[in-house]
Amino acid sequence: MSRRRKFQLIGEYRVCREYRIDGEYRFFRQLRIVRLLHKLRKFWIIRVIDELRKFWVFSFLYIFIRKLLIRMHYYLTIAQLHR
């Protein structure tokens, strides 16, 4: 993992901490989701959502869309496995 990537993750980690105030477990789960997001970065929609996240108004929307994307990614992976 490159130094730059590490800093990016730390940055995202801090953002996640702002969204979740209900305990450590959620906090670490969120970080794992962030790692998955780094893999999904190639999709332009992720970049768009990242831009929106800068405005706190969109923070709830961001979490919702991100959860949706992760669920989608999960089902796609399962579909590939059962091909």
N, CA, C and O atoms as a MOPAC input file, in Angstrom:
PM7 MOZYME 1SCF
protein

 N      0.83800 1    -1.20000 1     0.00000 1
 C      0.00000 1     0.00000 1     0.00000 1
 C      0.87800 1     1.25800 1     0.00000 1
 O      1.72200 1     1.43100 1     0.88000 1
 N      0.68000 1     2.10900 1    -0.96500 1
 C      1.51900 1     3.30400 1    -1.09000 1
 C      1.21600 1     4.30800 1     0.01900 1
 O      0.15900 1     4.27700 1     0.64900 1
 N      2.16600 1     5.18400 1     0.23000 1
 C      2.01200 1     6.20000 1     1.27400 1
 C      0.79700 1     7.08900 1     0.99300 1
 O      0.03400 1     7.42700 1     1.89800 1
 N      0.63600 1     7.46000 1    -0.28100 1
 C     -0.47000 1     8.33000 1    -0.66600 1
 C     -1.81800 1     7.66200 1    -0.36500 1
 O     -2.72700 1     8.28800 1     0.18000 1
 N     -1.92400 1     6.40700 1    -0.72100 1
 C     -3.14900 1     5.64800 1    -0.48000 1
 C     -3.46600 1     5.62500 1     1.01000 1
 O     -4.62100 1     5.75700 1     1.41300 1
 N     -2.42800 1     5.45800 1     1.81800 1
 C     -2.60800 1     5.40900 1     3.26700 1
 C     -3.20700 1     6.71200 1     3.78200 1
 O     -4.12100 1     6.70800 1     4.60800 1
 N     -2.68500 1     7.81300 1     3.28800 1
 C     -3.19500 1     9.12000 1     3.71100 1
 C     -4.63900 1     9.30700 1     3.26900 1
 O     -5.46400 1     9.84500 1     4.00800 1
 N     -4.93200 1     8.85700 1     2.05600 1
 C     -6.30200 1     8.92000 1     1.54800 1
 C     -7.23800 1     8.15900 1     2.48700 1
 O     -8.30700 1     8.64800 1     2.85400 1
 N     -6.81500 1     6.96700 1     2.86300 1
 C     -7.62800 1     6.13700 1     3.74900 1
 C     -7.83200 1     6.80200 1     5.09500 1
 O     -8.93000 1     6.78000 1     5.65100 1
 N     -6.75800 1     7.39900 1     5.61900 1
 C     -6.86200 1     8.07900 1     6.91200 1
 C     -7.85400 1     9.22900 1     6.79600 1
 O     -8.65100 1     9.46600 1     7.70400 1
 N     -7.80000 1     9.93900 1     5.68000 1
 C     -8.73400 1    11.03600 1     5.43000 1
 C    -10.17100 1    10.54200 1     5.43300 1
 O    -11.04300 1    11.14900 1     6.05500 1
 N    -10.41400 1     9.44000 1     4.73700 1
 C    -11.75700 1     8.87000 1     4.63300 1
 C    -12.20900 1     8.36400 1     6.00600 1
 O    -13.37300 1     8.48700 1     6.38600 1
 N    -11.25800 1     7.79800 1     6.72600 1
 C    -11.49400 1     7.25700 1     8.06000 1
 C    -12.05600 1     8.34500 1     8.97000 1
 O    -13.00500 1     8.12200 1     9.72100 1
 N    -11.45100 1     9.52400 1     8.88500 1
 C    -11.87300 1    10.65300 1     9.70500 1
 C    -13.29800 1    11.06200 1     9.33300 1
 O    -14.11900 1    11.34100 1    10.20700 1
 N    -13.58200 1    11.09600 1     8.04300 1
 C    -14.91400 1    11.43700 1     7.55000 1
 C    -15.95100 1    10.46200 1     8.09200 1
 O    -17.02800 1    10.86600 1     8.53000 1
 N    -15.61700 1     9.17800 1     8.05800 1
 C    -16.53200 1     8.15000 1     8.55300 1
 C    -16.83700 1     8.37000 1    10.02300 1
 O    -17.95800 1     8.14700 1    10.47900 1
 N    -15.82400 1     8.81200 1    10.76100 1
 C    -15.98400 1     9.02300 1    12.18800 1
 C    -16.99300 1    10.13900 1    12.45100 1
 O    -17.70200 1    10.11700 1    13.45700 1
 N    -17.05200 1    11.09900 1    11.55700 1
 C    -18.00800 1    12.18900 1    11.69800 1
 C    -19.44100 1    11.69700 1    11.50100 1
 O    -20.36400 1    12.17200 1    12.16300 1
 N    -19.61800 1    10.74700 1    10.59300 1
 C    -20.96100 1    10.23200 1    10.31200 1
 C    -21.47300 1     9.34500 1    11.43800 1
 O    -22.64500 1     9.41000 1    11.81000 1
 N    -20.58500 1     8.51700 1    11.97400 1
 C    -20.99600 1     7.50200 1    12.94100 1
 C    -20.53300 1     7.87500 1    14.34200 1
 O    -19.33400 1     7.97600 1    14.59900 1
 N    -21.48200 1     8.08000 1    15.24300 1
 C    -21.09000 1     8.38000 1    16.61700 1
 C    -21.54400 1     7.26200 1    17.55400 1
 O    -21.53600 1     7.42900 1    18.77300 1
 N    -21.93900 1     6.12400 1    16.98300 1
 C    -22.51600 1     5.06900 1    17.82600 1
 C    -21.59000 1     3.86100 1    17.97200 1
 O    -22.00700 1     2.72400 1    17.75500 1
 N    -20.34900 1     4.11000 1    18.33700 1
 C    -19.46900 1     3.00400 1    18.73500 1
 C    -18.40200 1     2.56700 1    17.75000 1
 O    -18.44600 1     2.86400 1    16.55700 1
 N    -17.43500 1     1.84300 1    18.31300 1
 C    -16.23500 1     1.43600 1    17.58800 1
 C    -16.53000 1     0.47100 1    16.43700 1
 O    -15.97400 1     0.61400 1    15.34700 1
 N    -17.40400 1    -0.50900 1    16.68000 1
 C    -17.67500 1    -1.54600 1    15.68600 1
 C    -18.05500 1    -0.95000 1    14.33600 1
 O    -17.52100 1    -1.33600 1    13.29600 1
 N    -18.97900 1    -0.01000 1    14.37300 1
 C    -19.44800 1     0.65600 1    13.17200 1
 C    -18.29100 1     1.37000 1    12.47000 1
 O    -18.17000 1     1.38800 1    11.24500 1
 N    -17.44900 1     1.95600 1    13.32500 1
 C    -16.30100 1     2.74300 1    12.89200 1
 C    -15.35500 1     1.90300 1    12.02600 1
 O    -14.92100 1     2.34700 1    10.96300 1
 N    -15.04100 1     0.69600 1    12.48600 1
 C    -14.12000 1    -0.16800 1    11.76100 1
 C    -14.78000 1    -0.78600 1    10.53200 1
 O    -14.13900 1    -0.97900 1     9.49900 1
 N    -16.06800 1    -1.09300 1    10.65800 1
 C    -16.82200 1    -1.62700 1     9.53400 1
 C    -16.81500 1    -0.61500 1     8.39400 1
 O    -16.65000 1    -0.95600 1     7.22300 1
 N    -17.00100 1     0.63600 1     8.78500 1
 C    -17.00600 1     1.73100 1     7.83100 1
 C    -15.66300 1     1.81100 1     7.09300 1
 O    -15.62500 1     2.07700 1     5.89100 1
 N    -14.57600 1     1.58200 1     7.81300 1
 C    -13.24400 1     1.64900 1     7.20200 1
 C    -13.08100 1     0.55400 1     6.15300 1
 O    -12.48800 1     0.78100 1     5.09900 1
 N    -13.60600 1    -0.62700 1     6.44300 1
 C    -13.53900 1    -1.72800 1     5.48800 1
 C    -14.30500 1    -1.38000 1     4.21200 1
 O    -13.87700 1    -1.69900 1     3.10300 1
 N    -15.45100 1    -0.71600 1     4.40100 1
 C    -16.26000 1    -0.26700 1     3.26900 1
 C    -15.46500 1     0.73500 1     2.43600 1
 O    -15.53600 1     0.72900 1     1.20700 1
 N    -14.71400 1     1.58800 1     3.11300 1
 C    -13.87400 1     2.56900 1     2.43100 1
 C    -12.84300 1     1.86000 1     1.55800 1
 O    -12.58600 1     2.27900 1     0.43000 1
 N    -12.25400 1     0.78700 1     2.08100 1
 C    -11.27200 1     0.01700 1     1.30400 1
 C    -11.92000 1    -0.55700 1     0.04700 1
 O    -11.31600 1    -0.57600 1    -1.02600 1
 N    -13.15500 1    -1.02300 1     0.19600 1
 C    -13.89900 1    -1.53600 1    -0.95400 1
 C    -14.14900 1    -0.41500 1    -1.95500 1
 O    -14.06500 1    -0.61800 1    -3.16600 1
 N    -14.45700 1     0.77000 1    -1.43200 1
 C    -14.69900 1     1.92700 1    -2.28800 1
 C    -13.47300 1     2.27200 1    -3.12100 1
 O    -13.60100 1     2.70500 1    -4.26700 1
 N    -12.29000 1     2.08300 1    -2.55500 1
 C    -11.06800 1     2.36400 1    -3.30100 1
 C    -10.94900 1     1.43000 1    -4.50300 1
 O    -10.41900 1     1.81400 1    -5.54500 1
 N    -11.44100 1     0.21400 1    -4.35300 1
 C    -11.44100 1    -0.73400 1    -5.46800 1
 C    -12.47200 1    -0.32600 1    -6.52300 1
 O    -12.28100 1    -0.56100 1    -7.71700 1
 N    -13.56300 1     0.28600 1    -6.06400 1
 C    -14.64100 1     0.68300 1    -6.97600 1
 C    -14.41500 1     2.05800 1    -7.60500 1
 O    -15.22500 1     2.51800 1    -8.41100 1
 N    -13.31300 1     2.70800 1    -7.23600 1
 C    -13.02300 1     4.08000 1    -7.68200 1
 C    -13.14300 1     4.29100 1    -9.18900 1
 O    -13.44800 1     5.39000 1    -9.65300 1
 N    -12.89700 1     3.21500 1    -9.95000 1
 C    -12.91300 1     3.37000 1   -11.41300 1
 C    -14.27900 1     3.82100 1   -11.94300 1
 O    -14.35400 1     4.40500 1   -13.02400 1
 N    -15.34000 1     3.56400 1   -11.20900 1
 C    -16.65800 1     4.03600 1   -11.63600 1
 C    -16.77700 1     5.53500 1   -11.37000 1
 O    -16.50400 1     5.99900 1   -10.26300 1
 N    -17.17400 1     6.27300 1   -12.36800 1
 C    -17.25900 1     7.73600 1   -12.25400 1
 C    -18.24100 1     8.17000 1   -11.17300 1
 O    -18.04900 1     9.20700 1   -10.54000 1
 N    -19.29500 1     7.38000 1   -10.95800 1
 C    -20.31400 1     7.74100 1    -9.95600 1
 C    -19.69700 1     7.91500 1    -8.57200 1
 O    -20.11900 1     8.77700 1    -7.80100 1
 N    -18.69700 1     7.09400 1    -8.26200 1
 C    -18.01600 1     7.20000 1    -6.97000 1
 C    -17.35700 1     8.56500 1    -6.84400 1
 O    -17.42500 1     9.20400 1    -5.79400 1
 N    -16.71600 1     9.00800 1    -7.92900 1
 C    -16.04200 1    10.30900 1    -7.90900 1
 C    -17.04800 1    11.42700 1    -7.70800 1
 O    -16.79000 1    12.38700 1    -6.98200 1
 N    -18.20400 1    11.29500 1    -8.36000 1
 C    -19.26900 1    12.29300 1    -8.23000 1
 C    -19.74600 1    12.35400 1    -6.78300 1
 O    -19.88500 1    13.43700 1    -6.21400 1
 N    -19.99700 1    11.18400 1    -6.18800 1
 C    -20.45000 1    11.11500 1    -4.80300 1
 C    -19.39900 1    11.70700 1    -3.87600 1
 O    -19.73400 1    12.39800 1    -2.91400 1
 N    -18.12800 1    11.44000 1    -4.16300 1
 C    -17.03900 1    11.99300 1    -3.35800 1
 C    -17.06000 1    13.51200 1    -3.37500 1
 O    -16.79900 1    14.15600 1    -2.35900 1
 N    -17.37100 1    14.08000 1    -4.52800 1
 C    -17.46900 1    15.53800 1    -4.63100 1
 C    -18.63500 1    16.04200 1    -3.77800 1
 O    -18.51100 1    17.03600 1    -3.06300 1
 N    -19.76000 1    15.34400 1    -3.86600 1
 C    -20.94900 1    15.74500 1    -3.10900 1
 C    -20.72000 1    15.67100 1    -1.60700 1
 O    -21.28000 1    16.45500 1    -0.84100 1
 N    -19.88500 1    14.71300 1    -1.19600 1
 C    -19.66800 1    14.47800 1     0.22900 1
 C    -19.06800 1    15.68400 1     0.93300 1
 O    -19.17400 1    15.83000 1     2.15100 1
 N    -18.43000 1    16.55300 1     0.13600 1
 C    -17.82600 1    17.74900 1     0.72600 1
 C    -18.88800 1    18.63600 1     1.38500 1
 O    -18.58900 1    19.40200 1     2.30100 1
 N    -20.10800 1    18.52400 1     0.91400 1
 C    -21.19300 1    19.30100 1     1.51300 1
 C    -21.94500 1    18.40800 1     2.49500 1
 O    -22.43400 1    17.34000 1     2.12700 1
 N    -22.03200 1    18.85200 1     3.74500 1
 C    -22.63500 1    18.01200 1     4.78700 1
 C    -24.09300 1    17.68300 1     4.49600 1
 O    -24.61700 1    16.68300 1     4.98700 1
 N    -24.74800 1    18.52000 1     3.70000 1
 C    -26.15900 1    18.30300 1     3.35800 1
 C    -26.33300 1    16.93900 1     2.69100 1
 O    -27.34900 1    16.26900 1     2.87600 1
 N    -25.31900 1    16.53800 1     1.90800 1
 C    -25.40300 1    15.30100 1     1.14700 1
 C    -24.88400 1    14.09500 1     1.91500 1
 O    -24.87300 1    12.98100 1     1.39100 1
 N    -24.45100 1    14.31100 1     3.15900 1
 C    -23.80900 1    13.21600 1     3.89700 1
 C    -24.74000 1    12.00600 1     4.05300 1
 O    -24.31000 1    10.86300 1     3.90000 1
 N    -26.01100 1    12.26500 1     4.35700 1
 C    -26.95900 1    11.15500 1     4.50900 1
 C    -27.15500 1    10.43400 1     3.18300 1
 O    -27.13200 1     9.20600 1     3.11500 1
 N    -27.34700 1    11.22300 1     2.13400 1
 C    -27.51000 1    10.69300 1     0.78300 1
 C    -26.29700 1     9.86200 1     0.39500 1
 O    -26.41600 1     8.79700 1    -0.21000 1
 N    -25.12500 1    10.37700 1     0.75900 1
 C    -23.86100 1     9.70100 1     0.45200 1
 C    -23.81800 1     8.32100 1     1.09600 1
 O    -23.46400 1     7.33800 1     0.44400 1
 N    -24.17700 1     8.24800 1     2.37300 1
 C    -24.16900 1     6.97000 1     3.09400 1
 C    -25.14400 1     5.99600 1     2.42900 1
 O    -24.83200 1     4.82200 1     2.22900 1
 N    -26.33400 1     6.51000 1     2.09100 1
 C    -27.36200 1     5.66700 1     1.48100 1
 C    -26.89400 1     5.09900 1     0.14300 1
 O    -26.99200 1     3.89500 1    -0.09300 1
 N    -26.38800 1     5.96300 1    -0.72800 1
 C    -25.93700 1     5.53500 1    -2.05500 1
 C    -24.76400 1     4.57900 1    -1.93900 1
 O    -24.65200 1     3.61300 1    -2.69400 1
 N    -23.88700 1     4.86400 1    -0.97700 1
 C    -22.71900 1     4.01100 1    -0.79000 1
 C    -23.15100 1     2.60800 1    -0.36100 1
 O    -22.63200 1     1.61100 1    -0.86400 1
 N    -24.10000 1     2.53800 1     0.56600 1
 C    -24.61700 1     1.23800 1     1.01400 1
 C    -25.21400 1     0.47500 1    -0.16600 1
 O    -25.03200 1    -0.73400 1    -0.30500 1
 N    -25.93200 1     1.21700 1    -1.00900 1
 C    -26.56100 1     0.63600 1    -2.18700 1
 C    -25.50800 1     0.07400 1    -3.13700 1
 O    -25.64900 1    -1.03600 1    -3.65000 1
 N    -24.44900 1     0.85500 1    -3.36500 1
 C    -23.36000 1     0.43400 1    -4.25300 1
 C    -22.66800 1    -0.80700 1    -3.72100 1
 O    -22.31200 1    -1.70400 1    -4.48500 1
 N    -22.47700 1    -0.85600 1    -2.41100 1
 C    -21.79200 1    -1.99300 1    -1.80600 1
 C    -22.65500 1    -3.24500 1    -1.92000 1
 O    -22.15100 1    -4.33100 1    -2.20800 1
 N    -23.95200 1    -3.09000 1    -1.69300 1
 C    -24.87000 1    -4.21600 1    -1.82600 1
 C    -24.86100 1    -4.72800 1    -3.26800 1
 O    -24.84800 1    -5.93400 1    -3.51500 1
 N    -24.86700 1    -3.78800 1    -4.20800 1
 C    -24.83100 1    -4.11500 1    -5.62100 1
 C    -23.56000 1    -4.89100 1    -5.95300 1
 O    -23.59900 1    -5.91600 1    -6.63400 1
 N    -22.44200 1    -4.38600 1    -5.46200 1
 C    -21.14000 1    -5.00600 1    -5.68800 1
 C    -21.12600 1    -6.43300 1    -5.12900 1
 O    -20.58700 1    -7.35100 1    -5.74700 1
 N    -21.73100 1    -6.59800 1    -3.94500 1
 C    -21.81800 1    -7.88900 1    -3.26300 1
 C    -22.60300 1    -8.89700 1    -4.10500 1
 O    -22.16800 1   -10.03200 1    -4.30100 1
 N    -23.77100 1    -8.46300 1    -4.59900 1
 C    -24.59900 1    -9.36300 1    -5.39800 1
 C    -23.94600 1    -9.70000 1    -6.73300 1
 O    -24.06300 1   -10.82700 1    -7.21600 1
 N    -23.25900 1    -8.72700 1    -7.33100 1
 C    -22.54900 1    -8.96400 1    -8.59000 1
 C    -21.45800 1   -10.00600 1    -8.39800 1
 O    -21.26900 1   -10.88300 1    -9.24200 1
 N    -20.74200 1    -9.90600 1    -7.28400 1
 C    -19.67300 1   -10.85800 1    -6.97400 1
 C    -20.25400 1   -12.26100 1    -6.81900 1
 O    -19.69700 1   -13.22700 1    -7.34100 1
 N    -21.36300 1   -12.37300 1    -6.10900 1
 C    -22.02100 1   -13.66800 1    -5.90300 1
 C    -22.50900 1   -14.23000 1    -7.24200 1
 O    -22.38600 1   -15.42700 1    -7.50200 1
 N    -23.05900 1   -13.36200 1    -8.08000 1
 C    -23.53600 1   -13.78100 1    -9.40400 1
 C    -22.39000 1   -14.35000 1   -10.23300 1
 O    -22.56300 1   -15.33500 1   -10.95000 1
 N    -21.22000 1   -13.72400 1   -10.13000 1
 C    -20.04900 1   -14.19800 1   -10.87100 1
 C    -19.58700 1   -15.55600 1   -10.34300 1
 O    -19.16900 1   -16.42100 1   -11.11300 1
 N    -19.66700 1   -15.73100 1    -9.03200 1
 C    -19.24100 1   -16.98900 1    -8.42400 1
 C    -20.12700 1   -18.15100 1    -8.85800 1
 O    -19.64800 1   -19.27100 1    -9.03500 1
 N    -21.43000 1   -17.88200 1    -9.03100 1
 C    -22.37200 1   -18.94900 1    -9.36600 1
 C    -22.58000 1   -19.12000 1   -10.86600 1
 O    -23.48500 1   -19.83400 1   -11.29800 1
 N    -21.73700 1   -18.46000 1   -11.65500 1
 C    -21.88200 1   -18.53900 1   -13.10100 1
 C    -21.57800 1   -19.94800 1   -13.60700 1
 O    -21.65000 1   -20.20200 1   -14.80900 1

